[in-house]
């Protein structure tokens, strides 16, 4: 910066800036808000400018968001929006296992199950959380530090950019756990990966790799995170060394199987996870965003968000109403199964048993629900 500009700042900056924050910046438990110095393309710290790191901090529960954490995210994105010295938002989570696995299934099972009126209030917070990301006045970079599943995939896709470490899996959980991915995935996925692949992900709920997410168009960039003997290697459980199989079908990014998968898992155990390349890639993108006119950048991403925003605004209130009522039967059953199940009993109901009962016209009684719990006699 030249001396003239510096002098002008001294002379013209108001002594007292207006405070446009709705509430004094208080971050709720489970969400960290940190302004980290912004860097230029050369990697040097730029004085007086920052990137706001918003971090989901609930690693024991795979950074799933509780009711309080949903409030915290709304406040954090609002604070970042109003911070004049913030260039971009980095939206991430603690650790290297999970970015976010969606709504907190323990809270869903033990508080919201059978409580549609309570869940309707919660879903006001959820909807406002997704809307706060889509309305953020700064560009939002989702730093995928680990698996992005269920509502975690939904809030992640609300960001403008996604950079993922390549051990992360992506996907939905909806119909396997008693919900539907109508908290954003059914709005964003068709736009981002096409209707057919969106249908597969939103109904079958099979996880897919970061390489596949990158190929399908959900990621701006992916970086290796596994280091073996000090050297970064691509995710060893995923096919990354060829694009087609012998029949000309795309296999790049698909999970390995059989012996190859077993070898990949063994390699995974040998190595250590290092997210330094992920942070480098995130900082590099933020530096590029810094190198733009602020209002023109804002106008550009506001316009480019519109396809997601239009779909989201068209559906979010209907979705909220349906998800609330769904807490009376299938969500009540599915989230209880996940919460009460374990590795031995499994964490999903016997879908065949449920379908056979319903096919006979059996009503949703508490006894039927209890009989469907994993491990129920
Ligand atoms: C497939 C998984 C993501 C990963 O499986 P795995 O690697 O086998 O780990 P687990 O042993 O299952 O989990 C490790 C511990 O983390 C706890 N955990 C995981 N996810 C959650 C969660 N979402 N909430 C609370 N706790 C969670 C798990 O209980 C383990 O702890 P423990 O003490 O029990 O050993 C798998 O973890 C999985 O499927 N997770 C649940 C995904 C899910 O159903 N999310 C909610 C989907 S619905 C949603 O997000 C919605 C959003 C808004 C709109 C409405 C809606 O439904």
Coordinates of C-alpha atoms and ligand atoms in Angstrom, one line a residue, residues 58-66 97-98 100-108 119 122-123 126-127 129-130 147-155 169 171-184 205 207 312 319-320 322-324 326-327 331 334-335 338-343 347-348, ligand 1:
X58 CA -18.1 -32.0 18.3
X59 CA -15.6 -34.6 17.1
X60 CA -16.9 -37.4 19.5
X61 CA -20.1 -37.3 17.6
X62 CA -18.5 -36.8 14.2
X63 CA -19.1 -33.1 14.3
X64 CA -22.9 -33.6 14.0
X65 CA -24.7 -30.4 14.9
X66 CA -26.9 -30.1 18.0
X97 CA -12.3 -37.9 10.7
X98 CA -15.5 -36.0 10.0
X100 CA -20.1 -33.3 9.7
X101 CA -22.5 -36.2 9.8
X102 CA -25.6 -34.1 10.0
X103 CA -28.2 -33.7 12.7
X104 CA -27.3 -35.1 16.1
X105 CA -28.9 -38.5 16.1
X106 CA -28.8 -38.8 19.9
X107 CA -30.8 -35.5 20.3
X108 CA -33.1 -36.6 17.5
X119 CA -38.8 -30.6 15.7
X122 CA -35.6 -27.0 15.5
X123 CA -36.1 -27.0 11.8
X126 CA -31.8 -25.7 10.6
X127 CA -33.4 -23.8 7.7
X129 CA -28.6 -22.2 9.3
X130 CA -28.6 -23.2 5.6
X147 CA -16.6 -37.4 6.0
X148 CA -19.5 -35.1 4.9
X149 CA -22.7 -37.1 5.4
X150 CA -26.4 -36.5 5.7
X151 CA -27.2 -32.9 6.8
X152 CA -23.4 -32.4 6.8
X153 CA -23.4 -32.9 3.1
X154 CA -26.3 -30.5 2.9
X155 CA -24.8 -27.6 4.8
X169 CA -16.5 -39.8 2.1
X171 CA -23.3 -39.0 0.9
X172 CA -26.7 -39.0 2.4
X173 CA -28.3 -41.0 5.2
X174 CA -32.0 -40.0 4.9
X175 CA -34.1 -43.1 4.0
X176 CA -31.8 -45.4 5.9
X177 CA -32.2 -43.6 9.2
X178 CA -35.9 -42.5 8.9
X179 CA -35.5 -39.2 7.1
X180 CA -35.3 -37.7 3.6
X181 CA -32.5 -35.5 2.4
X182 CA -34.8 -32.5 2.0
X183 CA -32.6 -30.3 4.1
X184 CA -30.9 -29.1 0.9
X205 CA -27.6 -43.4 0.6
X207 CA -21.2 -43.2 0.5
X312 CA -33.8 -24.1 -1.5
X319 CA -39.6 -29.6 3.9
X320 CA -39.6 -28.3 7.4
X322 CA -42.9 -32.6 6.4
X323 CA -39.8 -33.4 8.5
X324 CA -41.6 -32.2 11.7
X326 CA -42.1 -37.4 10.0
X327 CA -40.8 -37.4 13.6
X331 CA -37.8 -40.6 12.0
X334 CA -34.9 -44.7 12.3
X335 CA -33.0 -42.4 14.7
X338 CA -29.2 -45.6 15.1
X339 CA -29.0 -44.3 18.7
X340 CA -29.8 -47.6 20.4
X341 CA -27.9 -49.9 18.0
X342 CA -24.2 -50.6 18.0
X343 CA -21.6 -52.4 15.9
X347 CA -27.8 -49.4 13.7
X348 CA -30.6 -49.8 11.2
Ligands
LIG1 C1 -21.8 -43.9 8.3 C2 -21.4 -43.0 9.5 C3 -21.4 -41.5 9.1 C4 -20.0 -43.4 9.9 O1 -20.0 -44.7 10.4 P1 -18.8 -45.2 11.3 O2 -17.5 -44.8 10.7 O3 -19.0 -46.7 11.5 O4 -18.8 -44.5 12.7 P2 -19.9 -44.8 13.8 O5 -19.4 -45.8 14.8 O6 -21.3 -44.9 13.3 O7 -19.9 -43.3 14.6 C5 -18.8 -43.0 15.4 C6 -19.4 -42.3 16.6 O8 -20.0 -41.0 16.2 C7 -21.4 -41.1 16.5 N1 -22.1 -40.4 15.5 C8 -21.9 -40.5 14.1 N2 -22.8 -39.8 13.5 C9 -23.6 -39.1 14.4 C10 -24.6 -38.2 14.4 N3 -25.1 -37.7 13.2 N4 -25.2 -37.7 15.5 C11 -24.7 -38.1 16.7 N5 -23.6 -39.1 16.9 C12 -23.1 -39.5 15.7 C13 -21.8 -42.5 16.7 O9 -22.9 -42.7 17.5 C14 -20.5 -43.1 17.3 O10 -20.5 -42.8 18.6 P3 -20.7 -44.0 19.7 O11 -20.6 -43.3 21.0 O12 -22.1 -44.5 19.4 O13 -19.7 -45.1 19.4 C15 -22.3 -43.2 10.7 O14 -21.8 -42.7 11.9 C16 -23.7 -42.7 10.5 O15 -24.5 -43.1 9.7 N6 -24.0 -41.6 11.3 C17 -25.4 -41.0 11.3 C18 -25.7 -40.2 10.1 C19 -27.1 -39.6 10.2 O16 -28.1 -40.3 10.3 N7 -27.2 -38.3 10.3 C20 -28.4 -37.6 10.4 C21 -29.1 -37.6 9.1 S1 -30.6 -36.7 9.0 C22 -30.1 -35.1 8.9 O17 -28.9 -34.8 9.0 C23 -31.1 -34.1 8.8 C24 -30.7 -32.8 8.7 C25 -31.7 -31.7 8.6 C26 -32.9 -32.1 7.9 C27 -33.4 -33.3 8.5 C28 -32.5 -34.4 8.7 O18 -32.9 -35.5 8.8

